[in-house]
Tab-separated table of C-alpha atoms in Angstrom:
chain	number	residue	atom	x	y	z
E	1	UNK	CA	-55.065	15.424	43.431
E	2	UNK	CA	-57.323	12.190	42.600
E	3	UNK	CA	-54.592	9.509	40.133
E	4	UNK	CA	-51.715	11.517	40.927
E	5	UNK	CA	-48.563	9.525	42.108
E	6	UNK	CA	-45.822	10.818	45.307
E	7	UNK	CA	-42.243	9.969	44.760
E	8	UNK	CA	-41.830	6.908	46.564
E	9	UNK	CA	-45.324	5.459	44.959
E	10	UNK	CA	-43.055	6.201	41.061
E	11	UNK	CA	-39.950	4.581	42.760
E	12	UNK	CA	-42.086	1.513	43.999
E	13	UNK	CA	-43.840	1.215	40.067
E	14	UNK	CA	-40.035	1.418	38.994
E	15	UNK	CA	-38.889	-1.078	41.196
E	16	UNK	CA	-41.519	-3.660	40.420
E	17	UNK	CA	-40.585	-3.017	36.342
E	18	UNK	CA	-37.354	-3.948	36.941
E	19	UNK	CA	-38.155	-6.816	39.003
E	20	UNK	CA	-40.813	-8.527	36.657
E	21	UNK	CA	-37.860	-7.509	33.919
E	22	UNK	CA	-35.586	-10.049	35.916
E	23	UNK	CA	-38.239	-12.834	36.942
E	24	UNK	CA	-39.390	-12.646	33.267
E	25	UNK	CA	-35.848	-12.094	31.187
E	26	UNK	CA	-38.255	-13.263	27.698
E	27	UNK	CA	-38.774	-9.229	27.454
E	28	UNK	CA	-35.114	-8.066	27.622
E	29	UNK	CA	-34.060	-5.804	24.548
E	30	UNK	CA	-31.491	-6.745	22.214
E	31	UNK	CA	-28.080	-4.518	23.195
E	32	UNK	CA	-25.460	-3.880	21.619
E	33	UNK	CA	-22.886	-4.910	23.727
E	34	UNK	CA	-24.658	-8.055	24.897
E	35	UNK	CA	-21.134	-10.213	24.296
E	36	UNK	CA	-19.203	-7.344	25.832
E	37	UNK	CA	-17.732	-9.329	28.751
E	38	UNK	CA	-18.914	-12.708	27.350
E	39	UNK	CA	-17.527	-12.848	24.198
E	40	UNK	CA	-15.502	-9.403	23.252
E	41	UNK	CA	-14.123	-11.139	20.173
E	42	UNK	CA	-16.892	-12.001	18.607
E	43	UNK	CA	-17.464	-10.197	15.537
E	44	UNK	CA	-13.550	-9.630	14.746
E	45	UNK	CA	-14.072	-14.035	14.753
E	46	UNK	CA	-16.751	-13.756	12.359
E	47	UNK	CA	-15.240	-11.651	10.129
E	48	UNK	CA	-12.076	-13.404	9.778
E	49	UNK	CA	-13.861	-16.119	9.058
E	50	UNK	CA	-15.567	-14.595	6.222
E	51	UNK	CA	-12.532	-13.114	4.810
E	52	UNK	CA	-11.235	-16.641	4.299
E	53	UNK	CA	-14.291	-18.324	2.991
E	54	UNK	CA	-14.419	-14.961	0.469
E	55	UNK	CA	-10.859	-15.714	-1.129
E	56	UNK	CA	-12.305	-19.169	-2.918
E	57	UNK	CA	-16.386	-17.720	-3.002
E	58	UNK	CA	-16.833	-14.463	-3.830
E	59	UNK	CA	-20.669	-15.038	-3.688
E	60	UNK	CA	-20.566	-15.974	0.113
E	61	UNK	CA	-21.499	-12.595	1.589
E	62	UNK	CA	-24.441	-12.035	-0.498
E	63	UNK	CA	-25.723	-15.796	0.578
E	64	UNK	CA	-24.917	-15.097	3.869
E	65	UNK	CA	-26.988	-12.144	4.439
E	66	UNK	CA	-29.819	-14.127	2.392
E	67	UNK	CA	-29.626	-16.229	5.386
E	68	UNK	CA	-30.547	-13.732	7.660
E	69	UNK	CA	-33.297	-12.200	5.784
E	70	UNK	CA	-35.132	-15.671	5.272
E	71	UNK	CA	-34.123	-16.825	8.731
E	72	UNK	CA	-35.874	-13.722	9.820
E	73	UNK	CA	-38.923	-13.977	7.758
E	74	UNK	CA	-39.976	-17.530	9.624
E	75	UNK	CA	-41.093	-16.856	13.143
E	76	UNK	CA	-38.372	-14.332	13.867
E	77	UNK	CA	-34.591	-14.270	13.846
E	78	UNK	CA	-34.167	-17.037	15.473
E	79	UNK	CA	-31.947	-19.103	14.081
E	80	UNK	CA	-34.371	-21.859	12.852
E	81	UNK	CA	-33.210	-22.002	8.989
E	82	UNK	CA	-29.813	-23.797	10.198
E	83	UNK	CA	-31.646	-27.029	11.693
E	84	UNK	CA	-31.578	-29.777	9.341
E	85	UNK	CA	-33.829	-32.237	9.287
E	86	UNK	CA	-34.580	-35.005	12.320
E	87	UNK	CA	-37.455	-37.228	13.509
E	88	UNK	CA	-39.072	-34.287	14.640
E	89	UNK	CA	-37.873	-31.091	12.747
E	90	UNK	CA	-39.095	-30.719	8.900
E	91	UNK	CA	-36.125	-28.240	7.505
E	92	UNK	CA	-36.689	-24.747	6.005
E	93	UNK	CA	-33.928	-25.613	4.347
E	94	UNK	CA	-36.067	-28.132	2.148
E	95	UNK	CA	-38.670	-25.039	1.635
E	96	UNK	CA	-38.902	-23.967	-1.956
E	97	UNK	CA	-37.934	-20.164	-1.428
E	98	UNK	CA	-34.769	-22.347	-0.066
E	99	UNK	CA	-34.382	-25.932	-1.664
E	100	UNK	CA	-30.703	-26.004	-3.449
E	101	UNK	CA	-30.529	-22.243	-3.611
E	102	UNK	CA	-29.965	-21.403	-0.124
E	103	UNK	CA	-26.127	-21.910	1.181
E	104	UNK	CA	-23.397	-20.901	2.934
E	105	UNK	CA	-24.596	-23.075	5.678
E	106	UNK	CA	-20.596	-24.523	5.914
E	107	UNK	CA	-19.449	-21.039	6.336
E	108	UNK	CA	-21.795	-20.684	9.648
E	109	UNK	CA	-20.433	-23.897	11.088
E	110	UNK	CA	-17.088	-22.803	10.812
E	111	UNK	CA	-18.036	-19.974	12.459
E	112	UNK	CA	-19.776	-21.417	15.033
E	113	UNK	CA	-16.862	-23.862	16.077
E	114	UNK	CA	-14.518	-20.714	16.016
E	115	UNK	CA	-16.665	-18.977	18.514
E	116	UNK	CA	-17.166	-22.487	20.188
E	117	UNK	CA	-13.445	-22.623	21.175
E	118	UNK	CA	-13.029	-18.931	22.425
E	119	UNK	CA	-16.478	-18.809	23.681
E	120	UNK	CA	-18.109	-21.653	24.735
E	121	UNK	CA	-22.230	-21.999	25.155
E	122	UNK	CA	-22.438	-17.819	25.003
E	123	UNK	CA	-23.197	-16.885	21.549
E	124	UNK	CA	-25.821	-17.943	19.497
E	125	UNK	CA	-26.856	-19.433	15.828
E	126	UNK	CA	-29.489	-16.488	15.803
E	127	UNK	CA	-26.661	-13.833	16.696
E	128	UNK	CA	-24.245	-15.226	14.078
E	129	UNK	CA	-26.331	-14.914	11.255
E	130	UNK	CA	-27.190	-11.347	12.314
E	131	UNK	CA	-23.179	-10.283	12.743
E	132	UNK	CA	-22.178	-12.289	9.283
E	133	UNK	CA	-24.702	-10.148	7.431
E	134	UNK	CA	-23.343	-6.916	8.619
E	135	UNK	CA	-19.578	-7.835	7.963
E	136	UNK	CA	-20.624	-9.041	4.620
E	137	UNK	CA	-22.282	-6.142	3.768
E	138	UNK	CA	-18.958	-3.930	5.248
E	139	UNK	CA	-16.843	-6.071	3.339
E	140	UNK	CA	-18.574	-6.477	0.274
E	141	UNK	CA	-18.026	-1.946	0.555
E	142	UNK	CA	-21.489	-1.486	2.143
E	143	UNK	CA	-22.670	0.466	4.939
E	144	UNK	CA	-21.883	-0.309	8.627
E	145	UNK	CA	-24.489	-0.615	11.592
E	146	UNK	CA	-24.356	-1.738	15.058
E	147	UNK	CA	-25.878	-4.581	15.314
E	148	UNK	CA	-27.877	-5.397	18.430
E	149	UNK	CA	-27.298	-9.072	20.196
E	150	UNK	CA	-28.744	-11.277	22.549
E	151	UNK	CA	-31.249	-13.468	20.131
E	152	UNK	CA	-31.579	-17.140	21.017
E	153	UNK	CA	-31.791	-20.128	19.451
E	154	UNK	CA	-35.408	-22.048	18.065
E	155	UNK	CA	-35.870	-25.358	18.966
E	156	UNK	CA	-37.746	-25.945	15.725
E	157	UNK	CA	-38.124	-25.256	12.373
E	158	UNK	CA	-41.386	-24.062	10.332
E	159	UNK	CA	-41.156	-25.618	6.919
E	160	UNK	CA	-44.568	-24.436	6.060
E	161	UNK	CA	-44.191	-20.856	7.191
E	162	UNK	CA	-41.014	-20.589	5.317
E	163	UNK	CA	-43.130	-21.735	2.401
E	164	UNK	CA	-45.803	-18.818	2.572
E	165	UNK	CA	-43.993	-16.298	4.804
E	166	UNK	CA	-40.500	-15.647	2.568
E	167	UNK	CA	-40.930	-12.641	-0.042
E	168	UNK	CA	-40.589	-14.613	-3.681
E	169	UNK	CA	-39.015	-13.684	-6.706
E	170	UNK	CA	-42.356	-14.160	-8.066
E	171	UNK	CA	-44.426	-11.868	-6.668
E	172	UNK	CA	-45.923	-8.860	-7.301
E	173	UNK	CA	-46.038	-5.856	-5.811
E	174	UNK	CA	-48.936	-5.820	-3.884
E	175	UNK	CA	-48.010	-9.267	-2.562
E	176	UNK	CA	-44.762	-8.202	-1.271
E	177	UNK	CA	-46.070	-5.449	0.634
E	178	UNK	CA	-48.509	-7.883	2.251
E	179	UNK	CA	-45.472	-10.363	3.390
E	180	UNK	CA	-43.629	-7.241	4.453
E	181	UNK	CA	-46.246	-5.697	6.679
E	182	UNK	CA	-47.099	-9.199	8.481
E	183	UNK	CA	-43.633	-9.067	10.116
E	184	UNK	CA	-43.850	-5.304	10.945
E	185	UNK	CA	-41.611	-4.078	7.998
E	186	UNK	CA	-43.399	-0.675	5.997
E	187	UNK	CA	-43.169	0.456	2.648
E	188	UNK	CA	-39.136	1.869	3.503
E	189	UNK	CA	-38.015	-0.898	4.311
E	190	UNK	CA	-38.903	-2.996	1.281
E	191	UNK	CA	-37.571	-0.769	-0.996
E	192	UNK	CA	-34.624	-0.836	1.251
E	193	UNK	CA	-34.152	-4.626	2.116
E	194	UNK	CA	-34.503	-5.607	-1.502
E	195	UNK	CA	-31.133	-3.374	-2.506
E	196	UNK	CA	-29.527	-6.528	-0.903
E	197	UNK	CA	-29.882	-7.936	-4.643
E	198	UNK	CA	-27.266	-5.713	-5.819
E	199	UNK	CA	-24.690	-8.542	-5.350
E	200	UNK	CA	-25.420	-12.282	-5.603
E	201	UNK	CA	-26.807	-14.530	-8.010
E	202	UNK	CA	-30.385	-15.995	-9.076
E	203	UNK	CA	-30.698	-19.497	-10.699
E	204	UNK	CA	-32.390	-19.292	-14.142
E	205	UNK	CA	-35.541	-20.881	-13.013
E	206	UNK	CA	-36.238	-17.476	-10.570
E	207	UNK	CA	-36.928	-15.449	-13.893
E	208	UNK	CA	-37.510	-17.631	-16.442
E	209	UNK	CA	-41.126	-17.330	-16.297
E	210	UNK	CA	-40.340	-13.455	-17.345
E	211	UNK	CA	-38.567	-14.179	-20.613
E	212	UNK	CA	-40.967	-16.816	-22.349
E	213	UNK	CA	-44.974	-17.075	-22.415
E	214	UNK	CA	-45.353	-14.178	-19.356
E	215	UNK	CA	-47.919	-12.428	-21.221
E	216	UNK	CA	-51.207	-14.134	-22.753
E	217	UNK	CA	-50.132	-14.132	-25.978
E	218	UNK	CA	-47.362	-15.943	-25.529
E	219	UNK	CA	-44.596	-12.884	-25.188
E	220	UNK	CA	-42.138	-11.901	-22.325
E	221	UNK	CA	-42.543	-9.370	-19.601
E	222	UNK	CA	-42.925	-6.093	-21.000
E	223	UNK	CA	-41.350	-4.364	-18.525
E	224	UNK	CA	-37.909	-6.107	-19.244
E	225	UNK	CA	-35.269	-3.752	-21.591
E	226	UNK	CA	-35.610	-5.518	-24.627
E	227	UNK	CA	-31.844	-5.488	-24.121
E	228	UNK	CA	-31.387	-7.203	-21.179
E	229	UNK	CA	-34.525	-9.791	-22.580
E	230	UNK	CA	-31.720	-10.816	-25.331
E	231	UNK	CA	-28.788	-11.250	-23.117
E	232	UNK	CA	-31.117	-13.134	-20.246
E	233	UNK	CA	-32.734	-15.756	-23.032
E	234	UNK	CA	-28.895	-16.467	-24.537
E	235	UNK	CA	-27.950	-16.890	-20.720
E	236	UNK	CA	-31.305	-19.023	-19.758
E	237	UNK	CA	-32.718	-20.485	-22.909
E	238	UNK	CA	-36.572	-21.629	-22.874
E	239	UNK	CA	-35.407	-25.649	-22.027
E	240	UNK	CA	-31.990	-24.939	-20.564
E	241	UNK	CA	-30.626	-25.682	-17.406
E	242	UNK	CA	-32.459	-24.094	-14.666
E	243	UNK	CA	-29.927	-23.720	-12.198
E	244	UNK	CA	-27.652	-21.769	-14.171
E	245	UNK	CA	-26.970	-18.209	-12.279
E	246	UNK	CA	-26.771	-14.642	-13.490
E	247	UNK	CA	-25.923	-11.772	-11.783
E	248	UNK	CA	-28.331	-9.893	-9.581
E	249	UNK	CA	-26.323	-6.834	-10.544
E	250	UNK	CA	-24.731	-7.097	-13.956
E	251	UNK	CA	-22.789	-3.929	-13.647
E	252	UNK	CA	-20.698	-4.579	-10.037
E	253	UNK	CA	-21.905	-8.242	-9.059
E	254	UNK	CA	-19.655	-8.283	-5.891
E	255	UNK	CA	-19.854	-4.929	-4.668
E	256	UNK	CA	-22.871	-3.430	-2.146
E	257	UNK	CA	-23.976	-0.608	-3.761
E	258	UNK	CA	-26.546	1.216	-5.329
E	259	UNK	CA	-26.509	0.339	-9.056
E	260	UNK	CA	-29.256	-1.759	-7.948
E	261	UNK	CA	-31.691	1.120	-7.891
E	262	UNK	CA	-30.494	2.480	-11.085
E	263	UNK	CA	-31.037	-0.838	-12.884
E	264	UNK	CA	-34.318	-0.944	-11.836
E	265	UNK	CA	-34.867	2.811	-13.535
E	266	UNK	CA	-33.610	1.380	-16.871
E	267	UNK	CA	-35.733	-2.135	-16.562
E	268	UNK	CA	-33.360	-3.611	-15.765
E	269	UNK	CA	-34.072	-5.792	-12.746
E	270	UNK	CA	-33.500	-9.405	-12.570
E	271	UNK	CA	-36.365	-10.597	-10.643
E	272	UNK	CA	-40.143	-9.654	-10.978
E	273	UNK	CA	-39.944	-9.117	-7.387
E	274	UNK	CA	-37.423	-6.473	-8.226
E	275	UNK	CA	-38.810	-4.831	-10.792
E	276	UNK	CA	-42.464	-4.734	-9.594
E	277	UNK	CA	-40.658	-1.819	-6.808
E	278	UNK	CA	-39.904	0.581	-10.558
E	279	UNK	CA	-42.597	-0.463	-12.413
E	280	UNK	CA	-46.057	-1.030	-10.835
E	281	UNK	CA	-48.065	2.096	-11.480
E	282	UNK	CA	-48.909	4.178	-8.146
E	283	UNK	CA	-46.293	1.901	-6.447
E	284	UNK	CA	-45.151	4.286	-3.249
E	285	UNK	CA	-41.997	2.425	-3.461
E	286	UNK	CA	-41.178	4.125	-6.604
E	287	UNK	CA	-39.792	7.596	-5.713
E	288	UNK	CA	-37.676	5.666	-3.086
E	289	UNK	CA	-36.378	3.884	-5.953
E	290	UNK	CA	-34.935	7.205	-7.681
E	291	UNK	CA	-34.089	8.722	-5.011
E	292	UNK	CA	-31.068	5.688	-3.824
E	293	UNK	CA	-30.468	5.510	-7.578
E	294	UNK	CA	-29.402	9.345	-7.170
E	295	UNK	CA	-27.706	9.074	-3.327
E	296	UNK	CA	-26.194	6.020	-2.596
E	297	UNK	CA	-25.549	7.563	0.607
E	298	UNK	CA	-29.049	7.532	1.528
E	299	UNK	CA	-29.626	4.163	0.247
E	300	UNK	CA	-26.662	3.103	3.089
E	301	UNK	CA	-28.452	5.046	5.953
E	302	UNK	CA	-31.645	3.569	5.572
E	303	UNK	CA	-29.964	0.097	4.826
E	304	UNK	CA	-28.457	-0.331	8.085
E	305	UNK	CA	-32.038	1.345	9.674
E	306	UNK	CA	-34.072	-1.211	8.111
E	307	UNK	CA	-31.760	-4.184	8.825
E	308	UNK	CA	-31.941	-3.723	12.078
E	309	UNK	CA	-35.477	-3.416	12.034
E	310	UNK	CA	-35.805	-6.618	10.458
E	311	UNK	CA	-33.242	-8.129	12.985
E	312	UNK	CA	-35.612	-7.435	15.767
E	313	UNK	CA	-38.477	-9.487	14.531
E	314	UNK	CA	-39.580	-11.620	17.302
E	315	UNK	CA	-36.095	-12.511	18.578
E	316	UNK	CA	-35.954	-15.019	21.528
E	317	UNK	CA	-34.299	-13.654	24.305
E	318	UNK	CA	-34.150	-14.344	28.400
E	319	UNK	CA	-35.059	-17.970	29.241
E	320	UNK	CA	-37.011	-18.278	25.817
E	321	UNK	CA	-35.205	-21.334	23.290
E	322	UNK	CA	-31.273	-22.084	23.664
E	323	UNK	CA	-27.400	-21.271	22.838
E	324	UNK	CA	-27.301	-23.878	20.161
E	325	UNK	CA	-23.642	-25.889	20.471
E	326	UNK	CA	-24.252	-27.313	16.829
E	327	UNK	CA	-26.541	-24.930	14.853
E	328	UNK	CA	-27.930	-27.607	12.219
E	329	UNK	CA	-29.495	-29.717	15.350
E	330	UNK	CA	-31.080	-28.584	19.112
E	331	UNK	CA	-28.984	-29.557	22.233
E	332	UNK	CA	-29.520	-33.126	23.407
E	333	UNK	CA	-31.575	-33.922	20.379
């Protein structure tokens, strides 16, 4: 029959996938047991480490998994939030979604030289960021997931991407969405992703705008509990200090769960960004809202779907960047 393929023709098609697979490595998948011979140790190291930097900072594993989230948001997960700045690399770190409100950075170094003396040159900056946000979600009582490995390392940074491209605690709905979309993420995963602000802490000056002068007339966002608006404005008065923090979560500040969800259902989110997912009329995120407020089991299984999903954006892999040996700088720089 005319198109139709023998046997040997399949086996020669297979053969030449395989072979363009290892004269192009840039395509390989992300595995699971990448550091399997490697590294075998490697997220047992990362985890210790984390325990230790947890007894003096309980606020460490939600800032670690920030990193990966706006690591991933900029170009893919790719490690190019660690690199400070040089001659020729303008830092996301100095990006407002990032300026003085990103850290933790000292708890991935120490990482890094831990895996540095049992593994030398194999694992990267990209894949550290990915394991520390899964054992900070396990031990902050969170879900677990397998996460996948074999990212590389940027040799640059994108300071103006991180500017426009990282969801903002601003932003509306419709906005969110948008920034969601453009790196492949749908509707379930935002609702999802953002249940990562059930632990952690916001500086005043990410809601502030929602307590004074939000509407025209000079009032606060009406979609606040007039509650919570009283115990925000004593914690964040109109000319106070803007960096002071409140929780994310009010009710368990240090635990991943889903009290997040149910927050939101009583107005009481901490960020427009979060609230916008309860309160936007027609929003589709809404009934996933109620429905992780109700099963926090749910909210868990999709967690650790849509985390990987968002760990697969654009990785480098094969030939493509490096195995970073410092992760604030590029080799031989």
């Amino acid at each position: 029959m005319a198109g139709s393929s023998t046997p040997s023709s399949l086996t020669a098609v297979t053969l030449l996938a395989a072979l363009l697979l290892f004269l192009n490595p840039s395509n390989a998948q992300l595995t699971a047991n990448f550091y399997a011979k490697t590294c075998p140790s490697v997220s047992s190291i990362v985890q210790t480490v984390i325990q230790e930097a947890l007894q003096s900072d309980p606020r460490i594993t939600a800032s670690l998994l920030r990193l990966h989230f706006h690591d991933c948001f900029v170009d893919g997960c790719d490690g190019s939030l660690l690199l400070d700045n040089s001659p020729t690399i303008k830092s996301e770190k100095d990006a407002a979604p990032n300026f003085k409100s990103a850290r933790g950075f000292d708890v991935v170094d120490k990482i890094k030289a831990a895996i540095e003396s049992a593994c030398p040159g194999t694992v990267s900056c990209a894949d550290i960021l990915a394991l520390a946000a899964q054992a900070s979600v396990s031990l902050s009582e969170g879900p677990y997931w397998t996460v996948l490995l074999g990212r590389r390392d940027s040799l640059t940074a994108n300071q103006a991407g991180a500017n426009t491209s990282i969801p903002s605690p601003f932003d509306s709905y419709n906005n969110l969405v948008s920034k969601f979309s453009a790196v492949g993420l749908d509707i379930t995963d935002l609702a999802t992703l953002s249940g990562a602000h059930t632990f952690g802490r916001a500086q005043c000056k990410s809601f502030n705008p929602r307590l004074y002068n939000f509407t025209a007339n000079g009032g606060p966002d009406p979609t606040i509990n007039p509650w919570y608006l009283t115990n925000l404005r004593k914690l964040c008065p109109q000319n106070g200090d803007s960096s002071v923090l409140a929780d994310l979560d009010p009710t368990t500040p240090n635990l991943f769960d889903n009290h997040y969800y149910s927050n939101l259902q009583k107005n009481e989110g901490l960020l427009l960004s979060d609230q916008e997912l309860s309160s936007t009329t027609g929003a589709a995120t809404i009934s996933i809202v109620n429905s992780f407020s109700f099963d926090q089991s749910a909210f868990f299984e999709s967690f650790a779907r849509s985390i990987v999903n968002m760990g697969n954006i654009s990785p480098l892999t094969g030939s493509n960047g490096e195995i970073r040996f410092n992760c604030r700088k590029v080799n031989w720089s």
